PDB file of C-alpha atoms in Angstrom:
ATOM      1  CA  UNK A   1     112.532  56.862 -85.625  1.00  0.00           C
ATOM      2  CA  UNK A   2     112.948  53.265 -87.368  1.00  0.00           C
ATOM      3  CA  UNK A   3     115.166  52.518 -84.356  1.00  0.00           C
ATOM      4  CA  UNK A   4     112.360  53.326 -81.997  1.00  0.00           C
ATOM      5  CA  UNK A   5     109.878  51.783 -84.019  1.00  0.00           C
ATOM      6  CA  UNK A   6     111.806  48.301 -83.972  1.00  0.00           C
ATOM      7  CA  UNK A   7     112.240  48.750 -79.776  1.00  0.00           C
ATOM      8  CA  UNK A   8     116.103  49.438 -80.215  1.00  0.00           C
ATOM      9  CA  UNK A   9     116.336  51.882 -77.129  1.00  0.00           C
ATOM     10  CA  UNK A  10     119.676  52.765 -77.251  1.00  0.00           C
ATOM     11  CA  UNK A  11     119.958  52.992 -81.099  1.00  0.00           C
ATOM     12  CA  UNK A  12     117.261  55.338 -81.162  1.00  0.00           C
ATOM     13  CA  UNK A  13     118.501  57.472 -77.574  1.00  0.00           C
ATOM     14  CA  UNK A  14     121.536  57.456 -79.415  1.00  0.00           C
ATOM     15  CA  UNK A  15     120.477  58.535 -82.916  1.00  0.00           C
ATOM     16  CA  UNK A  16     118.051  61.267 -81.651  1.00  0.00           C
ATOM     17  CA  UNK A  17     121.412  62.434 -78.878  1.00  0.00           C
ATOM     18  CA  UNK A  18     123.454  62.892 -82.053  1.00  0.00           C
ATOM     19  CA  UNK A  19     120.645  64.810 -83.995  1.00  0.00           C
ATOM     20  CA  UNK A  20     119.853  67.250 -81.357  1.00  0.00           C
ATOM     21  CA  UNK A  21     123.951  67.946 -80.817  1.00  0.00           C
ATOM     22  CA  UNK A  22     124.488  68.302 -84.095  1.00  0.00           C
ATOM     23  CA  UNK A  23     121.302  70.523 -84.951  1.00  0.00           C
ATOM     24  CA  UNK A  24     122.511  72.995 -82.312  1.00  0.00           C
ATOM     25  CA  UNK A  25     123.715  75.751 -83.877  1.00  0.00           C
ATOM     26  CA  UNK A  26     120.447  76.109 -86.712  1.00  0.00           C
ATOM     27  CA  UNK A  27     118.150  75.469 -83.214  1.00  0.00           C
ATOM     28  CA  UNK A  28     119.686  78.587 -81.942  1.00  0.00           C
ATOM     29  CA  UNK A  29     119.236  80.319 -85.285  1.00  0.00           C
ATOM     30  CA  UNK A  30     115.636  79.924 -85.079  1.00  0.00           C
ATOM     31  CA  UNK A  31     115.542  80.943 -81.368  1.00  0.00           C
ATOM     32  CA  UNK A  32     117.232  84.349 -82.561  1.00  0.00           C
ATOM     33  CA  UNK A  33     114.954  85.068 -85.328  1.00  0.00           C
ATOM     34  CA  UNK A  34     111.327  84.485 -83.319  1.00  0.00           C
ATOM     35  CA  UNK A  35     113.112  86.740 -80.621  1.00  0.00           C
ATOM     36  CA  UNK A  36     114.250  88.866 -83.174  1.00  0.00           C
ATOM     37  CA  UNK A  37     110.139  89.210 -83.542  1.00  0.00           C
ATOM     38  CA  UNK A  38     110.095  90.294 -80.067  1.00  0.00           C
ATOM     39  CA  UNK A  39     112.222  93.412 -79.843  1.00  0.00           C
ATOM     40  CA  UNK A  40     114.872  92.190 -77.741  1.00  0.00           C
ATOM     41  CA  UNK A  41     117.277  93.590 -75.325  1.00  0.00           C
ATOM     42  CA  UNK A  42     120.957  93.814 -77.238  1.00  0.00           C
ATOM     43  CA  UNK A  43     122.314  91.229 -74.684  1.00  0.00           C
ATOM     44  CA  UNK A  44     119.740  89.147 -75.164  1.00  0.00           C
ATOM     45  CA  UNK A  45     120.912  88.041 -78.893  1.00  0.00           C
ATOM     46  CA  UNK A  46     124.447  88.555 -77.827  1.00  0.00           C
ATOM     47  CA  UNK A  47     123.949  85.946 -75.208  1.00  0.00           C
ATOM     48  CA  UNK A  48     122.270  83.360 -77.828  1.00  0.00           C
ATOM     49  CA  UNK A  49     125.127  84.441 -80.206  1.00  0.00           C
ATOM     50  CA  UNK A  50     127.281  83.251 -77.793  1.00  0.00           C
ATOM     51  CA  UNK A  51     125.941  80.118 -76.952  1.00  0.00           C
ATOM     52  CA  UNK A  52     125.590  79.410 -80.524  1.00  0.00           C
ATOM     53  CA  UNK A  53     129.390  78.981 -80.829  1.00  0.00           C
ATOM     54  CA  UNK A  54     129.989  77.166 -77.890  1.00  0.00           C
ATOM     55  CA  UNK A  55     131.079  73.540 -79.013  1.00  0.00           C
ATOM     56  CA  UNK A  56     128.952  71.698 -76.122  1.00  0.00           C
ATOM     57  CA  UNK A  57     125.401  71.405 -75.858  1.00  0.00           C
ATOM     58  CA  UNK A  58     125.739  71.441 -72.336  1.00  0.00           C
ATOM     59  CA  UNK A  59     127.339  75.124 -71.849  1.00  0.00           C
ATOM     60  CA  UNK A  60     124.980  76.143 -74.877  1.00  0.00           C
ATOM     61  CA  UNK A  61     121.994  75.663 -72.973  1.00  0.00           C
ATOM     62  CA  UNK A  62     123.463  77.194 -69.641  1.00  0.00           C
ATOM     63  CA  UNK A  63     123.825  80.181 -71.270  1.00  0.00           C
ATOM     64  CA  UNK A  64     120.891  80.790 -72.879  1.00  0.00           C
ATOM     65  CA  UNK A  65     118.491  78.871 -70.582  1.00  0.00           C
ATOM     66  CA  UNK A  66     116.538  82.048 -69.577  1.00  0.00           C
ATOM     67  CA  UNK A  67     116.293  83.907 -72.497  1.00  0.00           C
ATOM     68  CA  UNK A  68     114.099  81.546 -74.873  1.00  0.00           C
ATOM     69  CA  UNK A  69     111.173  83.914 -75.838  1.00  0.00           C
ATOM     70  CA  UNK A  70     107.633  82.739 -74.354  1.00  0.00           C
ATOM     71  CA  UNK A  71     106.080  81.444 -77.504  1.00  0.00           C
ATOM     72  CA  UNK A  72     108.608  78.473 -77.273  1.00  0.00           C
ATOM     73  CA  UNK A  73     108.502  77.176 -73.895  1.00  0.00           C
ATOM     74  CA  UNK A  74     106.538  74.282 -73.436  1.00  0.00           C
ATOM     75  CA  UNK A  75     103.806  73.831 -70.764  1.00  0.00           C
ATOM     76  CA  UNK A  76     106.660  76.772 -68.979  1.00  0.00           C
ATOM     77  CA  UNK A  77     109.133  74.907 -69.545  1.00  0.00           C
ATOM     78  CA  UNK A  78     111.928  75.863 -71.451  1.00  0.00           C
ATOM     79  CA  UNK A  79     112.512  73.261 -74.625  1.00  0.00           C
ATOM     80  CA  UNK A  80     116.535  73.081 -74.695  1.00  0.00           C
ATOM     81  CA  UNK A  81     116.804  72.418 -70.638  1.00  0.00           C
ATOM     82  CA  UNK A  82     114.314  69.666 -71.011  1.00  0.00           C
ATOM     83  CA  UNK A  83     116.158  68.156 -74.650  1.00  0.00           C
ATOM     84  CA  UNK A  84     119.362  68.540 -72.618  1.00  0.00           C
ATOM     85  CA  UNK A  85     117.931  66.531 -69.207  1.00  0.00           C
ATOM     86  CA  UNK A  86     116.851  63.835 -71.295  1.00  0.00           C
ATOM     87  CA  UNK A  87     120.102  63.541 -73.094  1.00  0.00           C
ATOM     88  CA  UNK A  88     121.927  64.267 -70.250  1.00  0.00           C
ATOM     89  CA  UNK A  89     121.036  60.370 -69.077  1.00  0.00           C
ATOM     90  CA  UNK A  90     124.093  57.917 -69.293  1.00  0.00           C
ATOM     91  CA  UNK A  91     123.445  55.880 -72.225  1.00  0.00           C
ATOM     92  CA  UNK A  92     125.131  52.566 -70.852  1.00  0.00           C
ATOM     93  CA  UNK A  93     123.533  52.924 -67.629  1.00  0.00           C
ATOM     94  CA  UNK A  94     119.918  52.204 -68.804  1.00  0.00           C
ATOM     95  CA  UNK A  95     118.435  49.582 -69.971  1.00  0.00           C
ATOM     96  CA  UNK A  96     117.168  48.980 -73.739  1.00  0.00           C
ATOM     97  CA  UNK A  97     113.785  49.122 -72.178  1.00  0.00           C
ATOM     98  CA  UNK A  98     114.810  52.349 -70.736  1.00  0.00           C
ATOM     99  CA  UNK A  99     116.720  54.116 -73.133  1.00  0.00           C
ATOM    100  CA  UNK A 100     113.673  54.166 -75.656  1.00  0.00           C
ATOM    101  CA  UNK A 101     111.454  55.572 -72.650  1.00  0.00           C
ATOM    102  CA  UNK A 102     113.985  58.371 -72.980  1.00  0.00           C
ATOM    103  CA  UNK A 103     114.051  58.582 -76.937  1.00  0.00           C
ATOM    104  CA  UNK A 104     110.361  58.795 -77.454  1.00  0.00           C
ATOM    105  CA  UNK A 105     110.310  61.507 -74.655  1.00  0.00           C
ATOM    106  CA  UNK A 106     113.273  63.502 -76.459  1.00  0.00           C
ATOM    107  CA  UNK A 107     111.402  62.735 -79.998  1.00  0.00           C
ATOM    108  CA  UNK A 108     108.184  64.449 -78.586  1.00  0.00           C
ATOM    109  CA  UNK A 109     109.829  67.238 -76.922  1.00  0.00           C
ATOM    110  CA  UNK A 110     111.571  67.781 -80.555  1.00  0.00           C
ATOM    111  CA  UNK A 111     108.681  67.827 -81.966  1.00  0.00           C
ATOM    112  CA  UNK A 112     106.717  70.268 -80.228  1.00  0.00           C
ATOM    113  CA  UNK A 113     109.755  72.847 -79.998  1.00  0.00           C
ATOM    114  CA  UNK A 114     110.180  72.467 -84.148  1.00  0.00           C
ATOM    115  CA  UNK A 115     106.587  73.182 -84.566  1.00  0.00           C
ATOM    116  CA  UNK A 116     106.488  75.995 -82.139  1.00  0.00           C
ATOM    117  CA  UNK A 117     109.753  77.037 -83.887  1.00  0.00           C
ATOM    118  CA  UNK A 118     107.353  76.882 -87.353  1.00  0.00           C
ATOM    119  CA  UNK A 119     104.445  78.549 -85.730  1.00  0.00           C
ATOM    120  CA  UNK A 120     105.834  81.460 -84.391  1.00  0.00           C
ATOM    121  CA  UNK A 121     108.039  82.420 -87.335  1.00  0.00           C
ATOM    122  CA  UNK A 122     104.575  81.638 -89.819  1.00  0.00           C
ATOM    123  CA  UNK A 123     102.706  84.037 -87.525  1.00  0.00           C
ATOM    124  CA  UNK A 124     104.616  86.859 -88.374  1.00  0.00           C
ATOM    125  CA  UNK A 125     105.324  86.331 -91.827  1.00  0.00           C
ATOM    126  CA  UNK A 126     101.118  85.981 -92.224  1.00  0.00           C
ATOM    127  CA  UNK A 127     101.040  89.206 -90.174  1.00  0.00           C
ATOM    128  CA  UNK A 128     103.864  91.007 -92.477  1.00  0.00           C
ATOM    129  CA  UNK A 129     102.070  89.687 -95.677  1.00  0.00           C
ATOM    130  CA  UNK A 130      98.540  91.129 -94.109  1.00  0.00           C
ATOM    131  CA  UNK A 131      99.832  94.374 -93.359  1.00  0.00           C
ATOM    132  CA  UNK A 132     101.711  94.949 -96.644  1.00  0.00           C
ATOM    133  CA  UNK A 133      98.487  94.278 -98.273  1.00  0.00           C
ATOM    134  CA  UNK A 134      95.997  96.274 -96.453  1.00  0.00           C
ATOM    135  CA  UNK A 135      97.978  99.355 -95.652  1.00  0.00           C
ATOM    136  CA  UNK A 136      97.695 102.348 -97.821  1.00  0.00           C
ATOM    137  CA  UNK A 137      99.765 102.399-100.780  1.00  0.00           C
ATOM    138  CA  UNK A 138     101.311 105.884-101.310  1.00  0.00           C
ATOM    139  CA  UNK A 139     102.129 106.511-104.594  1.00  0.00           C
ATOM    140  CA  UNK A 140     106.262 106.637-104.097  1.00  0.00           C
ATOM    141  CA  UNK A 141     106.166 103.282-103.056  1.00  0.00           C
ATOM    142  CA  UNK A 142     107.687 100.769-105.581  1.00  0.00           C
ATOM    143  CA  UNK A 143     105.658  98.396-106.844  1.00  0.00           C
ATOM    144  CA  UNK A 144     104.573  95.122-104.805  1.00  0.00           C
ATOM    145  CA  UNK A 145     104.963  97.635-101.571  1.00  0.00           C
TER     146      UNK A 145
END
């Protein structure tokens, strides 16, 4: 973000390229656990599994680009295919001007799919910690139950 801030375009398309590569796999954790919340179909994880160990972002996305649960897409769209568009753009082929055009879109985009990430995993955990304390106790359950 101090790269953006200071108008360095290809610093900060750079810096936010190598944050979303690298951040990859734990992205894809937190896709499995909100669909985890969803009762998904067996392949469904196996296929996010699977794109979790693939080394490029690229083929990572391919794979899973249709099975993002709903709660994550953004205005429909889902968040990796639009992170991997934007990064997708040749960094030497744009100018400064251009390349930070690109870096605040992937910035916002990043932000808005971590906060939806955040959202949709509080949800439940509210929902879990509501039901746990309003349902009947019975008096086998352990304490705290």
């Amino acid at each position: 973000m101090r790269s953006e801030a200071y108008g360095l375009g290809i610093g900060a398309f750079a810096y936010y390229r190598q944050v979303v590569e690298n951040q990859k796999d734990r992205l894809i954790d937190e896709i499995i656990k909100v669909a985890n919340l969803e009762n998904p179909s067996p392949e469904l994880i196996k296929e996010l599994e699977e794109a979790k160990r693939e080394n490029q972002f690229s083929t990572a996305v391919e794979k899973i680009k249709h099975g993002i649960p709903e709660i994550l897409l953004i205005h429909g769209h889902n968040p990796l295919t639009l992170l991997h568009t934007a990064l997708s753009e040749e960094l030497h082929a744009g100018t400064d001007e251009e390349c930070l055009e690109i870096a605040r879109h992937i910035r916002v985009i990043l932000s808005e799919f971590s906060e939806r990430l955040a959202a949709a995993l509080k949800d439940n955990q509210e929902l879990k910690n509501a039901i746990s304390s309003l349902r009947p106790k019975k008096s086998s359950d352990p304490p705290g139950q």
